[in-house]
Short mmCIF file of C-alpha atoms in Angstrom, two decimals:
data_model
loop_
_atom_site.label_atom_id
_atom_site.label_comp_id
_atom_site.label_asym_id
_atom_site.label_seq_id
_atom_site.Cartn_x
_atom_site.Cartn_y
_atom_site.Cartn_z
CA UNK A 3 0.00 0.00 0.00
CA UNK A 4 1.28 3.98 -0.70
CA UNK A 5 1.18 6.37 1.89
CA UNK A 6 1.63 10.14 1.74
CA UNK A 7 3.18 10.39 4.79
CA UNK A 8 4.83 8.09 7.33
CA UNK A 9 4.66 9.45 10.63
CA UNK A 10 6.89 8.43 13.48
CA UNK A 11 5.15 9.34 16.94
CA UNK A 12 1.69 9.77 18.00
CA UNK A 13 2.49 12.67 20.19
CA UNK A 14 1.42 16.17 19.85
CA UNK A 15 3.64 16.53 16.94
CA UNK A 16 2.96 14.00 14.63
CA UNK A 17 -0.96 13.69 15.71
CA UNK A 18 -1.69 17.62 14.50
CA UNK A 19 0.71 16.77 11.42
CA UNK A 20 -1.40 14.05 10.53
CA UNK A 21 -4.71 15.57 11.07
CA UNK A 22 -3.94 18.30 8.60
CA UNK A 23 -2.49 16.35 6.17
CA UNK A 24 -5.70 13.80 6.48
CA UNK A 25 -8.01 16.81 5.86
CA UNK A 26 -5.77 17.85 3.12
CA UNK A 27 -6.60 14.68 1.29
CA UNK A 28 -2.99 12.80 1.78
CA UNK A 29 -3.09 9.39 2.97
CA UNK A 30 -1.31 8.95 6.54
CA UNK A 31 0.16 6.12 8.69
CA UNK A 32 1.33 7.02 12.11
CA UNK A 33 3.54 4.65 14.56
CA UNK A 34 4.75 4.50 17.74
CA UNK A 35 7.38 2.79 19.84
CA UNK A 36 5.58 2.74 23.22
CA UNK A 37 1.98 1.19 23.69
CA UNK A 38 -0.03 4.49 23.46
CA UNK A 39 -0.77 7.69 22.19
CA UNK A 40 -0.30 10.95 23.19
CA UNK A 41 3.67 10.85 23.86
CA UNK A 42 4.89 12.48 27.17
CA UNK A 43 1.38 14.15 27.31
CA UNK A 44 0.01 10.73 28.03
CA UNK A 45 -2.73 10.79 30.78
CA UNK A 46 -4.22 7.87 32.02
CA UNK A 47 -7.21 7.67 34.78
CA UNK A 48 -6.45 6.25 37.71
CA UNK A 49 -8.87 6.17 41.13
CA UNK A 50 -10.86 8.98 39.13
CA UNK A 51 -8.02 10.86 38.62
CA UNK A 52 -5.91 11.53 35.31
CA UNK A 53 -2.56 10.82 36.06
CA UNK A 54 0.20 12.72 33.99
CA UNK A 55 2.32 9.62 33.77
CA UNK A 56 5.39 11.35 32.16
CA UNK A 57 5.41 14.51 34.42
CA UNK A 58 3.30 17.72 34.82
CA UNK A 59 1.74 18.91 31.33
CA UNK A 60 0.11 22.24 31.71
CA UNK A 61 -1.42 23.81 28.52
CA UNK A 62 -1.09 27.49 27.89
CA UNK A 63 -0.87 29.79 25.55
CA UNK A 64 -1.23 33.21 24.11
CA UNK A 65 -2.24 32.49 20.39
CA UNK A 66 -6.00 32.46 19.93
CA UNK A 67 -5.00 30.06 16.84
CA UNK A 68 -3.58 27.64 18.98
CA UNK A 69 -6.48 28.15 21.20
CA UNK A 70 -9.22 27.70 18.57
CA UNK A 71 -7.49 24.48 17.29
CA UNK A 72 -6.55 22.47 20.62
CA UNK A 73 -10.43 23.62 21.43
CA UNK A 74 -11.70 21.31 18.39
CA UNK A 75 -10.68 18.32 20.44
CA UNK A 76 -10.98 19.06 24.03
CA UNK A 77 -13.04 21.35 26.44
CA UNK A 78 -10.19 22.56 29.05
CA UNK A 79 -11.22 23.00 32.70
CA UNK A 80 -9.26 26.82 33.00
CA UNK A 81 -6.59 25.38 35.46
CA UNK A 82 -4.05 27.67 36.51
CA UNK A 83 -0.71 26.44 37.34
CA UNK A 84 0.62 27.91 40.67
CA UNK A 85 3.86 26.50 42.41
CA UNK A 86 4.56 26.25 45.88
CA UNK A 87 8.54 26.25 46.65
CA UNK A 88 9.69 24.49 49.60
CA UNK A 89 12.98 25.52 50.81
CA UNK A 90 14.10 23.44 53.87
CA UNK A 91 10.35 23.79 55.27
CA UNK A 92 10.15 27.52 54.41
CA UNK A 93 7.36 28.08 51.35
CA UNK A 94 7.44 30.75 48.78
CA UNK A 95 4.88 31.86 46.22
CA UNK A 96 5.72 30.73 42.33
CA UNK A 97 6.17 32.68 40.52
CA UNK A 98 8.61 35.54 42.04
CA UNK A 99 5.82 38.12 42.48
CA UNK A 100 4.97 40.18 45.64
CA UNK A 101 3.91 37.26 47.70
CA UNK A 102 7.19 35.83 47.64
CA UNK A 103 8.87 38.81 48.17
CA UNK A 104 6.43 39.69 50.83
CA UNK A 105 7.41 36.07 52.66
CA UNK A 106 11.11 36.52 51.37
CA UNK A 107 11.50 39.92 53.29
CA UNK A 108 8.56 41.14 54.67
CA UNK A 109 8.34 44.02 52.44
CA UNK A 110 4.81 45.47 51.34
CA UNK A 111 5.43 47.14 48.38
CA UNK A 112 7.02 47.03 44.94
CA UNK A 113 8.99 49.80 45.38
CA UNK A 114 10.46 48.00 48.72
CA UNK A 115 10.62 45.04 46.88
CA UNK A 116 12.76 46.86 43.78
CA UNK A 117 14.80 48.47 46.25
CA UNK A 118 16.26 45.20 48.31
CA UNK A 119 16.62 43.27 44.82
CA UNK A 120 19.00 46.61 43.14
CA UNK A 121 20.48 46.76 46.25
CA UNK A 122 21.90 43.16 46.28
CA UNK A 123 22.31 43.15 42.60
CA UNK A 124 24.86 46.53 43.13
CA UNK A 125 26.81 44.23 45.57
CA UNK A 126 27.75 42.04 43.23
CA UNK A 127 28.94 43.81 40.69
CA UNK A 128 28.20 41.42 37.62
CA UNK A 129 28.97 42.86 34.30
CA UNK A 130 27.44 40.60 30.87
CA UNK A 131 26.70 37.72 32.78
CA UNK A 132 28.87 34.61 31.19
CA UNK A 133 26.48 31.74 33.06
CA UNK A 134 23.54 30.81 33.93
CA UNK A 135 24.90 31.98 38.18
CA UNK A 136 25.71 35.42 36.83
CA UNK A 137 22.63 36.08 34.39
CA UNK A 138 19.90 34.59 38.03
CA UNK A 139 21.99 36.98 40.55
CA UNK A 140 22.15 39.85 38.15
CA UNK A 141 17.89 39.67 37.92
CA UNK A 142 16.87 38.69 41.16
CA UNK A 143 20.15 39.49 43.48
CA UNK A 144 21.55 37.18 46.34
CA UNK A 145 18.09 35.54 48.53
CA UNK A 146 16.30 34.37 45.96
CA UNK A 147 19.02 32.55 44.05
CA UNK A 148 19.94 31.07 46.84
CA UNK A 149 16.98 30.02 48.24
CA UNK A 150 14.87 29.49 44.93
CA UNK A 151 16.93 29.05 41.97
CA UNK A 152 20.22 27.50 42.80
CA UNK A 153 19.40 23.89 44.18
CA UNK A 154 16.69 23.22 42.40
CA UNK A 155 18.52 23.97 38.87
CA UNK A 156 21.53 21.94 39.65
CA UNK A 157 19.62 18.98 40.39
CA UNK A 158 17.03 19.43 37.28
CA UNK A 159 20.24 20.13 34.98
CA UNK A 160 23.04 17.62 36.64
CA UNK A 161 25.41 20.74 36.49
CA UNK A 162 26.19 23.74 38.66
CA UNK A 163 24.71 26.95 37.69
CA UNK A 164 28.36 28.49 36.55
CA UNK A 165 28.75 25.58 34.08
CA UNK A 166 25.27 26.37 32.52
CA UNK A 167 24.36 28.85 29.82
CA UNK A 168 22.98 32.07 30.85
CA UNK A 169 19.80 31.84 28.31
CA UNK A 170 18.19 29.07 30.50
CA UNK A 171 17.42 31.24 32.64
CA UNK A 172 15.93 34.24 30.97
CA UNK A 173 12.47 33.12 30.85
CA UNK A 174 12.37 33.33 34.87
CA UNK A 175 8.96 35.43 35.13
CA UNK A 176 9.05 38.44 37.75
CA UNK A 177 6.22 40.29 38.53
CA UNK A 178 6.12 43.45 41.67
CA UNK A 179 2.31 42.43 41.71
CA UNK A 180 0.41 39.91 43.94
CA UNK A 181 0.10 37.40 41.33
CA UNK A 182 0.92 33.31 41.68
CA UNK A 183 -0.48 32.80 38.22
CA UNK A 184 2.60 31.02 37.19
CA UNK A 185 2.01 31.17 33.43
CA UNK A 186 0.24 34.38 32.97
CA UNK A 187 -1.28 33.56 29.42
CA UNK A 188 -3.93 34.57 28.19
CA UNK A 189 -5.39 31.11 27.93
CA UNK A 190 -4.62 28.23 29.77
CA UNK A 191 -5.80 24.78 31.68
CA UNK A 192 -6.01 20.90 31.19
CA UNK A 193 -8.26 19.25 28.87
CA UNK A 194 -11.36 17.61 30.80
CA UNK A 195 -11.23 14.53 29.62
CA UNK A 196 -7.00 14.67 29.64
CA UNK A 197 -4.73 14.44 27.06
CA UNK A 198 -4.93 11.23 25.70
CA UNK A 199 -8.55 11.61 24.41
CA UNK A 200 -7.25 14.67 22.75
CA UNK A 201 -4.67 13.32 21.20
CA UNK A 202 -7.18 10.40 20.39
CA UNK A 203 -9.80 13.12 19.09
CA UNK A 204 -7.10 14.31 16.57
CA UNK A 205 -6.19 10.99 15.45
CA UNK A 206 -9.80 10.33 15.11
CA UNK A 207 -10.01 8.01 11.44
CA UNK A 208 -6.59 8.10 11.07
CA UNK A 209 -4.41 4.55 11.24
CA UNK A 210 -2.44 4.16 13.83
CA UNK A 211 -0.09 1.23 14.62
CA UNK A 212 1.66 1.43 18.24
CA UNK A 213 4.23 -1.01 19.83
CA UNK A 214 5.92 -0.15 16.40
CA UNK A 215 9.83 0.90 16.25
CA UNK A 216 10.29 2.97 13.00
CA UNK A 217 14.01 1.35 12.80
CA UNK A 218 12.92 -2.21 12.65
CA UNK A 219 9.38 -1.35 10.82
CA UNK A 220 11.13 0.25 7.47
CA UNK A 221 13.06 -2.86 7.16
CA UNK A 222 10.24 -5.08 7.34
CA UNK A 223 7.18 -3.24 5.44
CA UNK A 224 6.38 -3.61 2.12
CA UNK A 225 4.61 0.08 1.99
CA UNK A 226 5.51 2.62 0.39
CA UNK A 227 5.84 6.08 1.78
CA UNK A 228 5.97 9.57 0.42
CA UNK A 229 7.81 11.35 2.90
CA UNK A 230 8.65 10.48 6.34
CA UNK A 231 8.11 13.11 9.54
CA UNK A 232 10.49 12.00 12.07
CA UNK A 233 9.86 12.74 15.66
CA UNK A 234 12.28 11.28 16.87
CA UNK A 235 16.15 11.73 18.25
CA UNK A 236 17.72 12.72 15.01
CA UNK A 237 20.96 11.53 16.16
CA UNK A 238 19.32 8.19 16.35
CA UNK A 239 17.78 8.44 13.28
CA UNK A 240 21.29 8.97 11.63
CA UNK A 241 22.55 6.29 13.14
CA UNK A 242 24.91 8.30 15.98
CA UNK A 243 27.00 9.38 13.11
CA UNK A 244 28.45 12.08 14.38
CA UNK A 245 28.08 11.09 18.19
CA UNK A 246 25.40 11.30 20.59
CA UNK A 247 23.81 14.33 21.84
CA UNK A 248 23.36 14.62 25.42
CA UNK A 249 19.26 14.94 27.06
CA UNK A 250 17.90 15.04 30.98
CA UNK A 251 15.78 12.57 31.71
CA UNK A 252 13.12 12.81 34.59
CA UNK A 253 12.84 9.58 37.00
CA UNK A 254 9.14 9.37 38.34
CA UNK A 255 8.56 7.60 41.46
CA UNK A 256 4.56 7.41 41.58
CA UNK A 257 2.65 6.94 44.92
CA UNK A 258 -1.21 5.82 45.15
CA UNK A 259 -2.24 7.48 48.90
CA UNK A 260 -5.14 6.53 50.77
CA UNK A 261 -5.89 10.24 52.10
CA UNK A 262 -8.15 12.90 49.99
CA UNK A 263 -5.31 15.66 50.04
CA UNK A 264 -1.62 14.98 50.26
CA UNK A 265 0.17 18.92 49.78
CA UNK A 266 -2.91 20.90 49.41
CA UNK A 267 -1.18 21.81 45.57
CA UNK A 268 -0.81 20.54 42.47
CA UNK A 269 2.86 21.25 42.23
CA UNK A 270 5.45 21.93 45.18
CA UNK A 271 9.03 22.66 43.81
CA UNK A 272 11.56 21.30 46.29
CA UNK A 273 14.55 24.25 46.31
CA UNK A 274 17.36 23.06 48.53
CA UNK A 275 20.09 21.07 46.96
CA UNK A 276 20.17 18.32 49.52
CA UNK A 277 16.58 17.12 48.67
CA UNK A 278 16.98 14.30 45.70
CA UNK A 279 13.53 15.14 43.64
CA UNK A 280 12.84 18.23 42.42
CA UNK A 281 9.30 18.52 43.01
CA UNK A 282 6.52 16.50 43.38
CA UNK A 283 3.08 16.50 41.65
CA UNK A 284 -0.13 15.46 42.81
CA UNK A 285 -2.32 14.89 40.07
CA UNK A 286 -6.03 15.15 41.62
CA UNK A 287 -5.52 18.89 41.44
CA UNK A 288 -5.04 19.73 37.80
CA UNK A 289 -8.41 18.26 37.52
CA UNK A 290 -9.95 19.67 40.68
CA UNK A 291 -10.81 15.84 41.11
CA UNK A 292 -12.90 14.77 44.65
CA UNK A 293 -12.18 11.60 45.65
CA UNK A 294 -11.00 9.62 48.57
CA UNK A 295 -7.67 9.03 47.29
CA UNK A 296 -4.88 10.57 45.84
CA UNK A 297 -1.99 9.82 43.22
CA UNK A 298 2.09 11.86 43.35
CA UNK A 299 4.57 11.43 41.12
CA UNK A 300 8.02 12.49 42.95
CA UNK A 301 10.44 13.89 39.96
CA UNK A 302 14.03 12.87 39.91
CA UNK A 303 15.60 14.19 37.17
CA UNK A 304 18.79 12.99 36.34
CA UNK A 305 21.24 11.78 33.05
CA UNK A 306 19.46 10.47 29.98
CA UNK A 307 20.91 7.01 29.38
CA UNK A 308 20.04 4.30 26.40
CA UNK A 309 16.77 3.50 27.43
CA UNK A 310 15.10 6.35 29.23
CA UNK A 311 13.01 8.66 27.91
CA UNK A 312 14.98 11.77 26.60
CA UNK A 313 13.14 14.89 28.28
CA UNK A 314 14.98 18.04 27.79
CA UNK A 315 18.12 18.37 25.19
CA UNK A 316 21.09 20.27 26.55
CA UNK A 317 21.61 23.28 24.39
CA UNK A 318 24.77 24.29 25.35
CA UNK A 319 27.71 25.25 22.61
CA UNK A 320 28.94 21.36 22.30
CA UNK A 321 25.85 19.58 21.66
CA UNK A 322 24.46 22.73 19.52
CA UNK A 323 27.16 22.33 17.31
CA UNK A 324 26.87 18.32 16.65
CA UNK A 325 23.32 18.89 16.56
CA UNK A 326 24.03 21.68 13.40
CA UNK A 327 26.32 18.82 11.88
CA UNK A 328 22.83 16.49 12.74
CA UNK A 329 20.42 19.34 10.93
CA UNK A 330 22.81 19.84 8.05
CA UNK A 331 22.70 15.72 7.12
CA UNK A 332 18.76 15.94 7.48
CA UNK A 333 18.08 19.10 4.77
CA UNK A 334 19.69 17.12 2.47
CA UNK A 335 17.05 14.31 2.56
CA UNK A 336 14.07 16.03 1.06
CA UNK A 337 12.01 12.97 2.15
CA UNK A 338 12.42 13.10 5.25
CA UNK A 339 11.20 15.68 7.63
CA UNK A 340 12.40 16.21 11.22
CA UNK A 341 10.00 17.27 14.17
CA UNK A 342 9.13 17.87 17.58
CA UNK A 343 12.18 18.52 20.34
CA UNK A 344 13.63 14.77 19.69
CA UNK A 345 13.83 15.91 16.14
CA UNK A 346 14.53 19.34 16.07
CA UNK A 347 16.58 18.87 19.55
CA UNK A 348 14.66 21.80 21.22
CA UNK A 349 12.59 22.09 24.10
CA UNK A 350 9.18 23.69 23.02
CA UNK A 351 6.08 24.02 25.02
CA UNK A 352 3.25 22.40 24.00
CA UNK A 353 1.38 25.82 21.96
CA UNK A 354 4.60 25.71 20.92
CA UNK A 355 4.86 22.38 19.34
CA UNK A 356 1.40 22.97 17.81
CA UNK A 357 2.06 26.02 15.70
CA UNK A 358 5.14 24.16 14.53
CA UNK A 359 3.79 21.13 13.31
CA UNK A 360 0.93 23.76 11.91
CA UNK A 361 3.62 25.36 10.26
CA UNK A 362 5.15 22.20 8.98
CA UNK A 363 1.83 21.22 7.55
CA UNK A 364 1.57 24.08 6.00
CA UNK A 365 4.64 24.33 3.71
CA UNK A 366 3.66 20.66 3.03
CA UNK A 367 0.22 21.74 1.53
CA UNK A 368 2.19 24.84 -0.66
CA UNK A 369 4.28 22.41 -1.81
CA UNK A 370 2.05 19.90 -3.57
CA UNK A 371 0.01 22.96 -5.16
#
């Protein structure tokens, strides 16, 4: 049989891919390694409650395009996502916004709040901050590194903060309002009936063949395929050619409790360097789910090694450059297409991925005209 389009992962990704390509009249076939759907958006319902099983997925966006097309397949239940920090039994307000300052310093307003942060930025003197240390104490001075940003980066990134690139950290939001609206989009929450029936709304009529590997399935099939979109790691896809880029993974020790409320929050960031996880979800909330029991996930992050799941690629100058050598090889194929952060080695959110695999679909369409 010929297919237009061979797509490799039912994520976010390749499921919007291959609904607009469907609709466009091209003939798809989507696979997947793992045993479901959805990708690392995966939910599954557990006790009544959807359980993100690959980690915290919290939809938001400020695009009323991505908006009006994630709201053809779900009805979202206007979450918003607001941290609690724990720093050795001391909590702070997430975002940095006047609450945390407030319970930082006791100061009431944002001038008092401007004041102490330029004052402990002037002590330290930092000119064009050369790491990711430099670029945090140059924005938010001295306390609130240390208390908020420090630990809990080391242990998500493996690496201390002066070995890490200064641009991780520019998206830190800080507001001088009272505001724990962590996001701060203009749209935002969790689909109702969670992810995976989204994901299975936009694969709705479209063939779908999981437990698949793309490696060993092209040696094997008899089909015949246009073009291929890859979502995978593109150094895998080439074989580790060049050498293998480096990812954090995220170990998730999940606990079924038999108590209604376990932290009161559905996300509590754990700050101090000595504590192993970085945070720990409970899951009832993002659904605002009433039942008798509860489900957390406790989030170790740590090296990605053969076999995990590759979470969040390490942009720094050495992998950035193999992964240009990786990019280079891959615009040379004009059948194949790479996307999604495995494929494009980029961390996107997920209104993000959306309007890129939009985007892809797009220049797909122009080009058959």
């Amino acid at each position: 049989m010929k297919y237009d389009y061979l797509i490799v992962g039912a994520g976010l990704t390749g499921a919007v891919f291959a609904r607009e390509m469907t609709e466009a009249g091209k003939t798809c076939l989507v696979i997947d390694r793992r045993s479901h759907i959805a990708g690392n958006i995966y939910t599954e319902r557990r006790e009544g409650i959807d359980v993100h099983r690959y980690g915290a997925h919290i939809f938001h966006t400020n695009s009323d395009e991505v908006w009006a097309y994630v709201n053809r397949f779900a009805k979202f239940n206007g979450f918003i996502n607001s941290p609690i920090a724990n720093y050795k039994g001391e909590l702070y307000n997430l975002p940095f916004n006047m609450n945390t300052f407030e319970q930082m310093w006791g100061v009431k307003t944002a001038e008092e709040a401007q004041s102490k942060i330029a004052e402990q930025i002037a002590d330290l003197d930092i000119g064009e901050p050369k790491n990711l240390e430099e670029q945090a104490l140059k924005m938010v001075g001295r306390d609130i590194y240390e208390k908020l940003v420090k630990g809990y980066t080391e242990k998500q990134w493996g690496r201390d903060c002066k070995d890490l690139p200064a641009f991780i950290i520019k998206r830190l939001p800080l507001r001088f309002v009272y505001d724990n609206n962590y996001f701060n989009a203009k749209y935002q929450g969790i689909p109702v009936e969670g992810y995976t029936q989204m994901v299975a709304n936009m694969l709705d009529g479209i063939e779908v063949r999981l437990d698949t590997d793309y490696f060993e399935f092209i040696n094997k099939t008899d089909n015949v395929f246009g073009k291929v979109l890859f979502t995978g790691k593109i150094d895998e896809f080439f074989g580790y050619c060049f050498g293998k880029l480096e990812y954090r993974t995220v170990r998730l020790e999940e606990k079924l409790l038999d108590v209604e409320d376990f932290q009161g929050n559905a996300v509590v960031n754990y700050t101090d360097r000595d504590t192993p996880y970085t945070r720990i979800i409970e899951h009832k909330h993002f659904a605002f789910a009433k039942t008798p029991k509860t489900v957390v996930s406790y989030e170790y992050p740590a090296e990605w090694t053969e076999g995990a799941e590759a979470y969040y690629p390490i942009n720094d100058d050495k992998n950035s450059a193999l992964f240009a050598k990786y990019s280079e090889k891959a615009g040379q194929n004009k059948n194949v297409i790479m996307g999604g952060r495995l494929g494009e080695y980029k961390y996107y959110d997920m209104d993000k991925v959306i309007e890129r695999a939009l985007e892809i679909a797009e220049e797909e369409k122009r080009a058959a005209l």
